[in-house]
Amino acid sequence: MSDAVLAEIPPPQAKKEKPLSKRRRREASQAYLFLAPALVILFTFNILPIGYAFYISLHRWRAVRGSFIGLENYLQLLGSPLNAVFVVAGIGALIAAYYLWRTALEQLDRRRAALRLAVAVLLIVGGLTLILGVDSMIRAAAEERRTQEYLLSILLTVFYSAGTVPFQLIFSFLLANMLFMNIRGKSFFRMIFFLPYITPTVATAAVWRAVAFEPRRGLINNLLMSLGVAQGNLPQWTFEAKGIVVLLGQWLGVDLPSWVLNSPLLSGPSLAMIAVCIYNIWVFTGYNTVIFLAGLGSISREYYDAAKIDGAGRWQAMRHITLPLVSPTTYFITLMGIIGTFKAINHIYIMTQTVGLGGPQDTTTTAAIFIFKQFREGNRWGVASAASFLLLGIILLLTWVQNRVAEGRVHYG
Amino acid sequence: MRSRSRRKSYSLRNSGINPSGFHPSQIQFYIILAPVVAFMLVPIIFIVSNAFKPPEELFAYPPRFFVVNPTGKNFADLFTLFSASDVPVSRYLFNSIMVTVVSMAASLIVSSTAAFALSKKRFKLKQTLFAVNTVALMFVPVAVAIPRFLIIARLGLINSALVHVLPALAMPVGLFLLKQFIDSIPNDVIEAAQIDGASDLQIYWRIVLPMVKPALATIAILTFQATWNNADTSAMYINVEGLKTFAFYLSTLSSTTTGANLVAGQGMAAAAALIMFVPNLLLFIILQSQVMSTMSHSGLKG
């Protein structure tokens, strides 16, 4: 978001600074006076802790400071450096594939386009294989428990992002467009959609757990039973540690090979994780709808009128006017959504209380929960800080990648 | 009056898509929207109705949406029973109200003064400071939980009422939003006031603040949510029962799954959840229009 938002802010005065006049100096000192309270607090509680966290991460630190151990905490979390190399190579291949794919679609020459598409597909397969290779390594590293747990927690965080952000985006975009069509009671709907966001997490997450996802008498299972989808074997929701792919296999009566069953990646997020995702979608869809509504409202009607005169249909107007012009909002929501899933603790905490934090069988232990557990339950502050820094690195990397992707695609109309 | 003119302007703007007001063609949208509304509302209906349910309805199978024999017993229990350490619930509630009110007032002042300086004053570190704020916006709270804990311990803020307020004032989002808003105030207005002999404080108080009311309302809501719903601070930094907040108390109620008071505990948790929810709702209804206008105005365009 930073770059996109910063784009709106006027650039710093380009003129060469003259020697400060007396008036200028007075203005600066007044400015710092106005800033002082905010700066003191921001530095004490936000900036200083970041530096401190790095210091802690270089030590053996279990509630009290131990010896300086350099990067050992980081190595303990990542395991063999080869893992990291493979993951980075895999992600690199996927990014390259993405660029090739895009240029391929713009190619006019058919054979060249086909060639590029083929290479892109190869790169996707190769990249996935590299990342999957790490997946098997996650399992192989069983003797190094912490490595396994941390890498797994990052995979689960990715599941969590992938299981929430795209759905939030699609639902909220559709809802916003529907509401935008000047239907009666628009502000009523807007209000209702905003309610989940303003209702305290403590209350809503507990209700979802106890009323909706309750395995024996919960609303969702009741609904499934009355629809006749599930009879004897009701889904256990927040109690279910099995992956969704495994469960679907069971339900359809398909025998899955053991390399699927044993792979944390291929067996998919657990049903408990999916329950958490559904909760997250419930909370944020309405909020995003309201933001999308604001974005839609800022598009000038003249574009649509012009398009209509040129004979464009509704779909074409959507594709060539709405989507590009609403892209800054889309970008903002995506970025905030992803960062949000990386930060999330509270609702996972509450929804998994009955099966132990991050349960069942650690299948909802996202990176944030992992750090929380290392900190609170294990008192391993050094490890937790190192894990925080790695997570921070991932978020910054993601933000950077998104900025790069957005550069060509986000239009500030 | 207002709604009429609004509808008229929409009908002009939307002339190509939909006629003004209700039209049979809109029914299709209502058919789609109705289940969505239900999906959004059902859990909230439960929060409201559960608070008034007697135990047998609370544990009924299957769960009932609406309460049949409403009772105020859950609330009575909540306020007459004492928590494990002999602190009355009203004490938690009082703490929460105090903390929330003080935080809201302080954070409005702290972020608006800073935003005013960042937006309208010229000084060397301006861009750097704003960049630092933007980076702070992206940090994951859990990533700094440990060092923050150590710093708070070193400052002697453990078990102090201040620990509820001070960290909540560092609100990068608030500063960010407000700066965007103040940027849109023309410099001419401020210069004119300066020529008339207004001091900085007067400009800030008489000109800037009244012009950024929507952003202030939004920050009020954000701070409210951050403090009123905050159970972590009490869990992490406070060991004295009498200084903990209502949100924390609620989180202990709903996590009590063992013990003899399971039934009473659930009823009390439901009542407490409603008490948590109502101020959120009221504040949002009061400030709604302001918040919505912030959303369409703020950095979302960029």
XYZ file of C-alpha atoms in Angstrom:
715
model
C 0.000 0.000 0.000
C 2.809 2.351 0.856
C 3.826 3.233 -2.671
C 0.340 3.474 -3.994
C -0.727 5.719 -1.190
C 2.445 7.705 -1.201
C 1.771 8.437 -4.844
C -1.013 10.739 -3.714
C 1.202 12.689 -1.426
C 2.918 15.670 -3.014
C 6.636 15.085 -3.479
C 9.019 16.890 -1.148
C 9.889 20.447 -2.051
C 12.284 20.088 -4.922
C 13.848 23.489 -4.399
C 17.246 23.661 -2.768
C 16.880 24.425 0.911
C 18.026 27.916 1.655
C 19.883 28.530 4.905
C 17.212 28.481 7.520
C 15.835 31.868 8.208
C 14.736 32.752 11.668
C 11.129 32.333 10.677
C 11.769 28.925 9.177
C 13.545 27.767 12.282
C 10.654 28.918 14.422
C 8.262 27.050 12.178
C 10.310 23.866 12.481
C 10.527 24.050 16.245
C 6.777 24.602 16.442
C 6.253 21.635 14.186
C 8.279 19.397 16.457
C 6.295 20.683 19.405
C 3.080 19.555 17.714
C 4.676 16.263 16.741
C 6.336 15.488 20.055
C 3.632 13.436 21.790
C 2.962 11.286 18.736
C 6.650 10.789 18.017
C 7.521 9.791 21.569
C 4.752 7.206 21.637
C 5.378 5.907 18.139
C 9.066 5.433 18.834
C 8.590 3.937 22.279
C 5.923 1.419 21.405
C 6.433 0.752 17.681
C 9.870 1.628 16.357
C 12.073 0.857 19.351
C 10.539 -2.617 19.809
C 11.466 -3.497 16.244
C 15.148 -2.851 16.873
C 14.919 -4.580 20.213
C 13.315 -7.629 18.599
C 16.289 -7.995 16.306
C 18.652 -7.840 19.274
C 16.654 -10.507 21.094
C 16.571 -12.736 18.047
C 20.368 -12.964 18.091
C 20.418 -14.363 21.616
C 19.435 -17.471 23.453
C 16.651 -15.784 25.381
C 14.219 -17.719 27.526
C 12.434 -15.048 29.556
C 15.910 -13.856 30.595
C 18.768 -13.039 28.298
C 21.208 -15.853 27.646
C 24.321 -16.005 25.512
C 24.766 -14.371 22.124
C 24.269 -17.022 19.443
C 24.173 -15.035 16.216
C 21.840 -16.451 13.615
C 21.317 -19.802 15.288
C 17.669 -19.069 16.110
C 17.010 -18.341 12.455
C 18.743 -21.526 11.345
C 16.781 -23.485 13.894
C 13.561 -22.191 12.352
C 14.461 -22.582 8.712
C 16.401 -25.817 9.038
C 18.825 -26.460 6.239
C 19.561 -23.297 4.216
C 18.827 -25.440 1.174
C 15.125 -25.285 2.062
C 15.136 -21.535 1.699
C 17.020 -21.728 -1.592
C 14.488 -24.168 -3.006
C 11.517 -22.100 -1.925
C 13.013 -18.905 -3.328
C 13.862 -20.659 -6.603
C 10.339 -22.066 -6.781
C 8.737 -18.681 -6.171
C 11.123 -17.130 -8.690
C 10.028 -19.643 -11.301
C 6.377 -18.845 -10.617
C 6.993 -15.115 -10.966
C 8.872 -15.656 -14.233
C 6.001 -17.810 -15.451
C 3.586 -15.039 -14.624
C 5.522 -12.481 -16.694
C 5.878 -14.868 -19.622
C 2.188 -15.620 -19.500
C 1.338 -11.956 -19.636
C 3.652 -11.180 -22.524
C 2.399 -14.282 -24.314
C -1.150 -13.016 -24.259
C 0.011 -9.764 -25.808
C 1.945 -11.485 -28.601
C 0.334 -11.239 -32.013
C 2.376 -14.003 -33.585
C 0.622 -17.214 -32.691
C 3.612 -19.510 -32.680
C 5.616 -17.243 -30.429
C 2.687 -16.885 -28.076
C 2.291 -20.642 -27.930
C 6.009 -21.087 -27.245
C 5.910 -18.618 -24.394
C 2.805 -20.194 -22.922
C 4.500 -23.591 -23.058
C 7.588 -22.271 -21.281
C 5.344 -20.587 -18.715
C 3.542 -23.854 -18.027
C 6.895 -25.624 -17.654
C 8.031 -22.970 -15.211
C 4.838 -23.327 -13.201
C 5.309 -27.074 -12.984
C 8.981 -26.654 -12.101
C 8.275 -24.000 -9.494
C 5.564 -26.067 -7.871
C 7.863 -29.102 -7.838
C 10.549 -27.100 -6.087
C 8.095 -25.851 -3.500
C 6.610 -29.330 -3.151
C 10.122 -30.628 -2.631
C 10.242 -28.486 0.446
C 6.904 -29.926 1.401
C 8.490 -33.370 1.568
C 11.389 -31.828 3.447
C 8.993 -30.435 5.993
C 8.043 -34.013 6.709
C 11.612 -35.280 6.528
C 12.650 -32.725 9.118
C 10.487 -34.490 11.676
C 13.407 -34.909 14.033
C 13.949 -31.163 14.001
C 10.577 -30.385 15.417
C 10.823 -26.644 15.480
C 11.857 -26.330 11.852
C 8.956 -28.492 10.887
C 6.505 -26.502 12.982
C 7.618 -23.137 11.661
C 7.657 -24.060 7.986
C 4.308 -25.709 8.455
C 2.931 -22.593 10.129
C 3.961 -20.523 7.116
C 2.255 -22.978 4.793
C -0.874 -22.718 6.956
C -0.698 -18.925 6.795
C -0.612 -19.174 3.012
C -3.646 -21.474 3.154
C -5.351 -18.936 5.357
C -4.628 -16.051 2.967
C -5.605 -18.060 -0.080
C -8.775 -19.260 1.611
C -9.949 -15.794 2.575
C -8.671 -12.881 0.486
C -9.863 -14.014 -2.978
C -13.317 -14.865 -1.633
C -13.583 -11.584 0.246
C -12.644 -9.748 -2.940
C -15.079 -11.527 -5.230
C -18.032 -11.401 -2.846
C -17.508 -7.805 -1.843
C -17.000 -6.653 -5.410
C -20.216 -8.324 -6.533
C -22.162 -7.017 -3.549
C -20.849 -3.497 -4.020
C -21.840 -3.507 -7.676
C -25.268 -4.766 -6.799
C -25.761 -2.108 -4.133
C -24.420 0.536 -6.437
C -27.243 -0.026 -8.873
C -29.315 2.394 -6.931
C -31.588 -0.090 -5.272
C -33.880 0.905 -2.474
C -32.501 0.592 1.031
C -28.907 0.832 -0.029
C -27.800 2.441 3.214
C -29.716 -0.187 5.181
C -27.778 -2.966 3.445
C -24.545 -1.089 3.882
C -25.218 -0.832 7.593
C -26.050 -4.548 7.922
C -22.938 -5.538 5.991
C -20.800 -3.453 8.272
C -22.143 -5.047 11.447
C -19.839 -8.099 11.554
C -16.849 -5.805 11.436
C -17.908 -3.676 14.381
C -19.091 -6.539 16.559
C -16.385 -7.575 19.040
C -14.347 -10.562 17.895
C -14.580 -12.135 21.329
C -18.336 -12.350 20.933
C -18.676 -13.296 17.275
C -15.903 -15.881 17.174
C -17.394 -17.568 20.228
C -20.848 -17.591 18.624
C -19.501 -19.056 15.396
C -17.685 -21.752 17.322
C -20.483 -22.645 19.703
C -23.565 -22.085 17.559
C -22.612 -22.435 13.900
C -19.759 -24.936 13.856
C -20.802 -27.015 16.841
C -20.512 -30.597 15.513
C -23.545 -32.181 17.171
C -26.192 -29.495 17.206
C -24.658 -26.592 15.313
C -26.568 -24.598 12.706
C -24.377 -25.614 9.800
C -24.560 -29.309 10.499
C -28.296 -29.000 11.016
C -28.541 -27.391 7.636
C -26.378 -30.084 6.043
C -28.554 -32.779 7.571
C -31.795 -31.209 6.431
C -30.350 -30.881 2.943
C -29.393 -34.527 3.136
C -25.779 -33.831 2.226
C -24.299 -35.381 5.340
C -26.026 -38.074 7.332
C -24.126 -40.194 9.823
C -20.699 -38.668 9.369
C -21.173 -35.048 10.241
C -18.211 -32.780 9.613
C -16.473 -31.986 12.874
C -15.489 -28.420 11.852
C -13.221 -26.883 14.474
C -12.444 -30.343 15.831
C -11.387 -31.791 12.477
C -7.662 -31.999 11.802
C -7.904 -33.830 8.475
C -7.268 -31.898 5.304
C -10.120 -30.938 3.022
C -8.759 -33.001 0.139
C -8.584 -36.068 2.373
C -12.118 -35.486 3.626
C -13.494 -35.014 0.125
C -11.733 -38.218 -0.876
C -13.407 -40.067 1.980
C -16.772 -38.565 1.208
C -16.592 -39.504 -2.466
C -15.128 -42.885 -1.621
C -11.904 -42.293 -3.541
C -8.735 -43.944 -2.270
C -6.018 -41.321 -2.201
C -2.382 -42.376 -2.459
C -0.366 -42.078 0.722
C 1.850 -39.334 -0.660
C -1.223 -37.149 -0.845
C -2.510 -38.199 2.552
C 0.810 -37.489 4.232
C 1.573 -34.214 2.529
C 0.516 -31.129 4.477
C 0.339 -29.193 1.209
C -1.587 -31.673 -0.940
C -4.041 -32.772 1.712
C -5.137 -29.151 1.923
C -6.162 -26.987 4.857
C -7.911 -28.807 7.673
C -11.635 -28.397 8.113
C -10.840 -26.427 11.269
C -8.826 -23.994 9.174
C -11.685 -23.723 6.715
C -14.012 -22.879 9.577
C -11.636 -20.071 10.555
C -11.568 -18.900 6.926
C -15.361 -18.820 6.755
C -15.421 -16.713 9.894
C -12.861 -14.328 8.420
C -14.850 -13.999 5.195
C -17.938 -13.246 7.246
C -16.182 -10.457 9.127
C -14.502 -8.698 6.233
C -16.774 -9.114 3.210
C -19.125 -6.385 4.355
C -16.324 -4.060 5.334
C -14.715 -4.487 1.926
C -18.071 -3.975 0.247
C -18.306 -0.565 1.854
C -14.800 0.291 0.680
C -15.617 -0.900 -2.839
C -18.779 1.208 -2.790
C -16.648 4.231 -2.038
C -14.331 3.285 -4.903
C -17.220 2.818 -7.333
C -18.675 6.146 -6.273
C -15.525 7.949 -7.270
C -15.698 6.756 -10.886
C -17.037 9.495 -13.076
C -20.319 8.620 -14.793
C -19.088 10.250 -17.976
C -17.015 7.190 -18.803
C -20.105 5.015 -18.719
C -22.136 7.464 -20.760
C -19.375 7.654 -23.363
C -19.094 3.875 -23.458
C -22.830 3.590 -23.937
C -22.774 5.965 -26.847
C -20.015 3.860 -28.379
C -22.285 0.862 -28.053
C -20.505 -0.945 -25.243
C -22.551 -3.461 -23.329
C -22.747 -3.784 -19.597
C -20.091 -6.496 -19.504
C -17.700 -4.440 -21.614
C -18.235 -1.406 -19.408
C -17.458 -3.571 -16.390
C -14.346 -5.019 -17.991
C -12.893 -1.819 -19.448
C -14.124 0.899 -17.101
C -15.116 -0.420 -13.698
C -12.338 -2.959 -13.184
C -9.425 -0.714 -14.155
C -10.753 2.338 -12.356
C -11.586 0.498 -9.177
C -8.168 -1.173 -9.165
C -6.611 1.076 -6.495
C -9.344 -0.066 -4.128
C -8.843 -3.698 -5.136
C -5.154 -3.321 -4.491
C -5.711 -1.730 -1.095
C -8.142 -4.447 -0.020
C -5.880 -7.248 -1.229
C -2.832 -5.915 0.543
C -4.687 -5.170 3.765
C -6.389 -8.561 3.618
C -3.120 -10.446 3.230
C -1.372 -8.487 5.965
C -4.460 -9.064 8.094
C -4.246 -12.838 7.706
C -0.583 -12.705 8.661
C -1.459 -10.753 11.792
C -4.524 -12.711 12.846
C -4.503 -14.174 16.318
C -7.608 -13.300 18.283
C -10.305 -15.151 16.416
C -8.149 -18.224 15.862
C -7.423 -18.151 19.573
C -11.101 -18.096 20.441
C -12.309 -20.527 17.793
C -9.744 -23.165 18.730
C -9.944 -22.699 22.496
C -11.789 -25.954 22.979
C -9.174 -28.012 21.150
C -6.116 -26.148 22.377
C -4.673 -23.021 20.792
C -3.827 -23.526 17.121
C -5.431 -26.959 17.195
C -6.641 -29.478 16.329
C -3.226 -31.063 15.907
C -1.711 -27.668 15.136
C -3.640 -27.404 11.870
C -4.646 -23.810 12.606
C -1.240 -22.769 13.915
C -0.476 -19.945 11.500
C 2.819 -18.077 11.726
C 1.357 -15.500 14.110
C -0.040 -18.235 16.363
C 3.298 -20.063 16.229
C 5.080 -16.948 17.460
C 2.475 -16.434 20.139
C 2.906 -20.011 21.345
C 6.693 -19.804 21.399
C 6.402 -16.614 23.391
C 3.643 -17.455 25.860
C 3.752 -21.193 26.235
C 7.367 -21.968 25.525
C 8.957 -18.793 26.864
C 11.394 -19.029 23.962
C 11.695 -15.324 23.306
C 14.782 -15.585 21.135
C 13.141 -18.083 18.810
C 9.894 -16.136 18.769
C 11.684 -12.905 17.835
C 13.597 -14.595 15.052
C 10.335 -16.021 13.766
C 8.802 -12.534 13.909
C 11.624 -11.114 11.846
C 11.316 -13.804 9.235
C 7.584 -13.120 9.073
C 8.245 -9.409 8.759
C 10.618 -10.154 5.893
C 7.924 -12.192 4.176
C 5.375 -9.395 4.564
C 7.775 -6.777 3.201
C 8.611 -9.079 0.284
C 4.921 -9.625 -0.413
C 4.239 -5.901 -0.276
C 7.093 -5.301 -2.667
C 5.893 -7.976 -5.094
C 2.370 -6.609 -4.944
C 3.651 -3.117 -5.610
C 5.513 -4.389 -8.660
C 2.485 -6.260 -9.938
C 0.290 -3.269 -9.204
C 2.542 -0.860 -11.069
C 1.315 -1.966 -14.446
C -2.196 -2.782 -13.395
C -3.434 -0.207 -10.954
C -4.818 2.825 -12.685
C -5.287 6.082 -10.914
C -8.012 7.521 -13.052
C -35.895 16.193 1.844
C -32.313 15.131 1.861
C -33.023 11.638 0.655
C -35.168 12.976 -2.132
C -32.499 15.183 -3.555
C -30.005 12.369 -3.190
C -32.166 9.957 -5.053
C -32.651 12.477 -7.766
C -28.949 12.919 -8.229
C -28.488 9.173 -8.370
C -31.210 8.776 -10.902
C -29.435 11.304 -13.076
C -26.137 9.575 -12.638
C -27.484 6.116 -13.097
C -29.821 6.979 -15.885
C -28.371 4.320 -18.119
C -28.425 1.478 -15.641
C -31.515 1.761 -13.574
C -34.531 3.959 -13.257
C -34.904 5.925 -10.049
C -36.566 4.397 -7.019
C -38.038 0.969 -6.974
C -38.504 -0.989 -10.128
C -39.563 -4.615 -10.615
C -36.214 -5.307 -12.273
C -34.597 -4.785 -8.897
C -36.312 -7.810 -7.391
C -33.567 -10.051 -8.684
C -31.075 -8.140 -6.570
C -33.202 -8.427 -3.462
C -33.445 -12.160 -4.033
C -29.667 -12.375 -4.058
C -29.189 -9.928 -1.206
C -31.685 -11.516 1.185
C -29.597 -14.637 1.960
C -26.477 -12.483 2.250
C -28.213 -10.308 4.810
C -29.274 -13.440 6.687
C -25.722 -14.764 6.606
C -24.406 -11.497 7.988
C -27.082 -11.151 10.647
C -27.593 -14.635 12.082
C -24.568 -14.634 14.406
C -25.462 -11.152 15.610
C -29.062 -12.185 16.278
C -27.620 -14.935 18.437
C -25.463 -12.508 20.370
C -28.526 -10.415 21.158
C -31.027 -13.170 21.887
C -28.615 -15.422 23.797
C -28.144 -12.723 26.384
C -31.798 -13.051 27.388
C -32.107 -16.829 27.200
C -32.644 -18.915 30.323
C -30.237 -21.887 30.624
C -32.611 -24.454 29.128
C -32.980 -22.369 25.970
C -29.286 -21.561 25.820
C -28.497 -25.257 25.659
C -31.522 -26.224 23.590
C -31.163 -28.622 20.715
C -31.170 -27.477 17.982
C -30.189 -23.870 18.882
C -33.079 -21.410 18.680
C -32.728 -18.077 16.967
C -35.056 -16.104 19.138
C -35.618 -16.226 22.831
C -38.990 -17.623 23.958
C -39.017 -16.734 27.660
C -36.716 -13.737 27.942
C -35.041 -13.301 31.301
C -32.769 -10.714 32.826
C -31.176 -13.317 35.059
C -27.958 -13.489 33.039
C -27.364 -9.807 33.611
C -28.313 -10.086 37.275
C -25.855 -12.976 37.669
C -23.182 -11.037 35.887
C -23.384 -8.099 38.225
C -24.023 -9.893 41.503
C -21.521 -12.717 41.184
C -17.904 -12.066 41.874
C -15.096 -13.262 39.700
C -12.577 -15.766 41.029
C -10.640 -13.059 42.836
C -13.488 -11.141 44.445
C -13.553 -8.263 41.977
C -17.095 -7.207 41.086
C -17.912 -7.095 37.392
C -18.845 -3.453 37.641
C -15.192 -2.772 38.408
C -14.099 -4.301 35.079
C -16.783 -2.316 33.324
C -15.726 0.900 35.013
C -12.079 0.257 34.036
C -13.066 -0.341 30.431
C -15.139 2.823 30.219
C -12.399 4.954 31.770
C -9.674 3.486 29.591
C -11.737 3.856 26.435
C -12.798 7.441 27.077
C -9.318 8.598 28.040
C -7.716 6.783 25.082
C -10.176 8.226 22.593
C -9.673 11.772 23.790
C -5.904 11.457 23.987
C -5.493 9.735 20.644
C -7.628 12.352 18.885
C -5.369 15.088 20.238
C -2.090 13.253 19.696
C -2.767 12.186 16.126
C -4.408 15.404 15.015
C -1.618 17.656 16.300
C 0.990 15.427 14.669
C -0.947 15.245 11.418
C -1.329 19.020 11.388
C 2.439 19.461 11.705
C 3.186 16.787 9.114
C 0.769 18.298 6.656
C 1.092 22.050 7.029
C 4.519 22.730 8.512
C 7.848 22.822 6.735
C 10.758 21.130 8.438
C 13.627 18.890 7.502
C 12.614 15.424 8.652
C 9.048 15.667 7.419
C 9.242 13.085 4.628
C 11.334 10.719 6.734
C 8.895 10.826 9.602
C 5.960 10.181 7.347
C 7.776 7.224 5.757
C 8.534 5.826 9.226
C 4.859 6.091 10.053
C 3.905 4.294 6.845
C 6.302 1.459 7.611
C 4.944 1.200 11.151
C 1.538 0.777 9.527
C 2.657 -2.524 8.038
C 4.145 -4.111 11.106
C 2.610 -7.192 12.572
C 1.718 -6.555 16.209
C 2.791 -9.997 17.307
C 6.218 -9.361 15.821
C 6.894 -6.669 18.393
C 4.926 -8.134 21.286
C 7.989 -9.407 23.108
C 10.219 -6.324 22.949
C 7.203 -4.165 23.632
C 6.629 -6.227 26.735
C 10.255 -5.724 27.819
C 10.108 -1.980 27.159
C 6.865 -1.641 29.058
C 8.373 -3.613 31.929
C 11.464 -1.404 31.933
C 9.346 1.750 31.953
C 7.655 0.414 35.062
C 4.255 0.357 33.374
C 3.383 -3.213 34.355
C 0.295 -3.161 36.561
C -0.223 0.515 35.857
C -3.448 1.926 34.463
C -1.393 3.909 31.948
C -0.438 0.763 30.072
C -4.017 0.524 28.813
C -3.800 3.979 27.292
C -0.277 4.811 26.117
C 0.387 2.047 23.539
C -3.092 2.566 22.102
C -2.148 6.138 21.232
C 0.488 5.030 18.741
C -1.903 4.716 15.853
C -0.149 4.943 12.491
C -3.434 4.482 10.612
C -4.976 7.410 12.405
C -2.055 9.693 11.732
C -2.061 8.593 8.120
C -5.782 9.213 7.577
C -5.708 12.588 9.263
C -2.728 13.785 7.287
C -4.480 12.884 4.045
C -7.453 14.915 5.182
C -5.529 17.948 6.359
C -3.591 17.949 3.093
C -6.833 18.788 1.329
C -7.320 21.993 3.317
C -6.064 24.788 1.037
C -2.945 26.532 2.279
C -4.592 29.866 1.472
C -7.073 29.365 4.286
C -4.282 28.886 6.772
C -2.201 31.744 5.420
C -5.187 34.064 5.588
C -5.617 33.175 9.241
C -1.936 33.774 9.850
C -2.188 37.214 8.307
C -5.105 37.942 10.597
C -2.763 37.190 13.474
C -3.993 33.750 14.477
C -1.519 31.629 16.407
C -0.719 28.047 15.438
C -2.807 26.735 18.258
C -5.770 28.824 17.124
C -5.362 27.672 13.539
C -5.234 24.069 14.663
C -8.222 24.360 16.959
C -10.472 26.799 15.070
C -9.724 25.961 11.439
C -8.131 22.558 10.985
C -10.102 20.465 13.469
C -13.561 21.599 12.324
C -12.620 20.834 8.716
C -11.520 17.254 9.321
C -14.454 16.059 11.413
C -15.100 12.916 9.337
C -11.537 11.732 9.818
C -11.727 12.499 13.531
C -14.896 10.444 13.771
C -13.183 7.550 12.055
C -10.220 7.724 14.387
C -12.573 7.872 17.336
C -14.124 4.590 16.161
C -10.767 2.957 15.481
C -9.446 3.894 18.918
C -12.669 2.828 20.501
C -12.437 -0.585 18.901
C -8.776 -0.945 19.761
C -9.314 -0.211 23.451
C -12.868 -1.287 24.273
C -12.373 -4.717 22.708
C -8.827 -5.154 23.952
C -8.305 -8.147 26.204
C -4.601 -8.625 25.467
C -3.305 -5.692 27.476
C -4.990 -6.979 30.615
C -3.725 -10.482 29.938
C -0.141 -9.470 29.258
C 0.685 -6.416 31.324
C -1.708 -6.486 34.266
C -1.520 -8.945 37.128
C -3.810 -7.019 39.456
C -7.381 -8.188 39.004
C -8.814 -4.758 39.885
C -7.081 -3.083 36.918
C -8.213 -5.487 34.224
C -10.872 -4.650 31.671
C -14.298 -5.946 30.784
C -13.143 -7.431 27.488
C -10.622 -9.506 29.387
C -13.297 -10.637 31.818
C -15.517 -11.698 28.921
C -12.681 -13.724 27.422
C -12.255 -15.603 30.695
C -15.995 -16.275 30.912
C -16.270 -17.894 27.526
C -13.135 -19.947 28.062
C -14.391 -21.430 31.299
C -15.365 -24.852 30.073
C -14.820 -26.754 33.281
C -16.172 -26.304 36.761
C -19.578 -26.261 38.290
C -20.603 -22.866 36.954
C -20.477 -23.894 33.318
C -24.176 -23.217 32.835
C -24.241 -19.909 34.685
C -20.939 -19.017 33.010
C -22.395 -19.393 29.526
C -25.381 -17.231 30.360
C -23.146 -14.594 31.863
C -20.838 -14.726 28.870
C -23.815 -14.120 26.592
C -24.937 -11.146 28.666
C -21.402 -9.761 28.777
C -21.050 -10.175 25.003
C -24.152 -8.058 24.493
C -22.800 -5.393 26.842
C -19.596 -5.400 24.770
C -21.515 -5.114 21.522
C -24.015 -2.346 22.255
C -21.530 0.555 22.609
C -19.853 -0.501 19.350
C -23.201 -0.409 17.608
C -24.299 2.902 19.101
C -21.053 4.652 18.307
C -21.129 3.339 14.775
C -24.715 4.468 14.206
C -23.908 7.928 15.540
C -20.761 8.361 13.481
C -21.805 6.312 10.477
C -22.182 9.009 7.874
C -18.862 10.572 8.857
C -17.038 7.249 8.621
C -18.501 6.484 5.229
C -17.398 9.826 3.902
C -13.885 9.188 5.227
C -13.779 5.968 3.300
C -14.623 7.595 0.025
C -12.310 10.475 0.711
C -9.223 8.960 2.252
C -6.166 7.254 0.872
C -8.369 4.649 -0.730
C -8.215 6.504 -3.949
C -4.527 5.925 -3.898
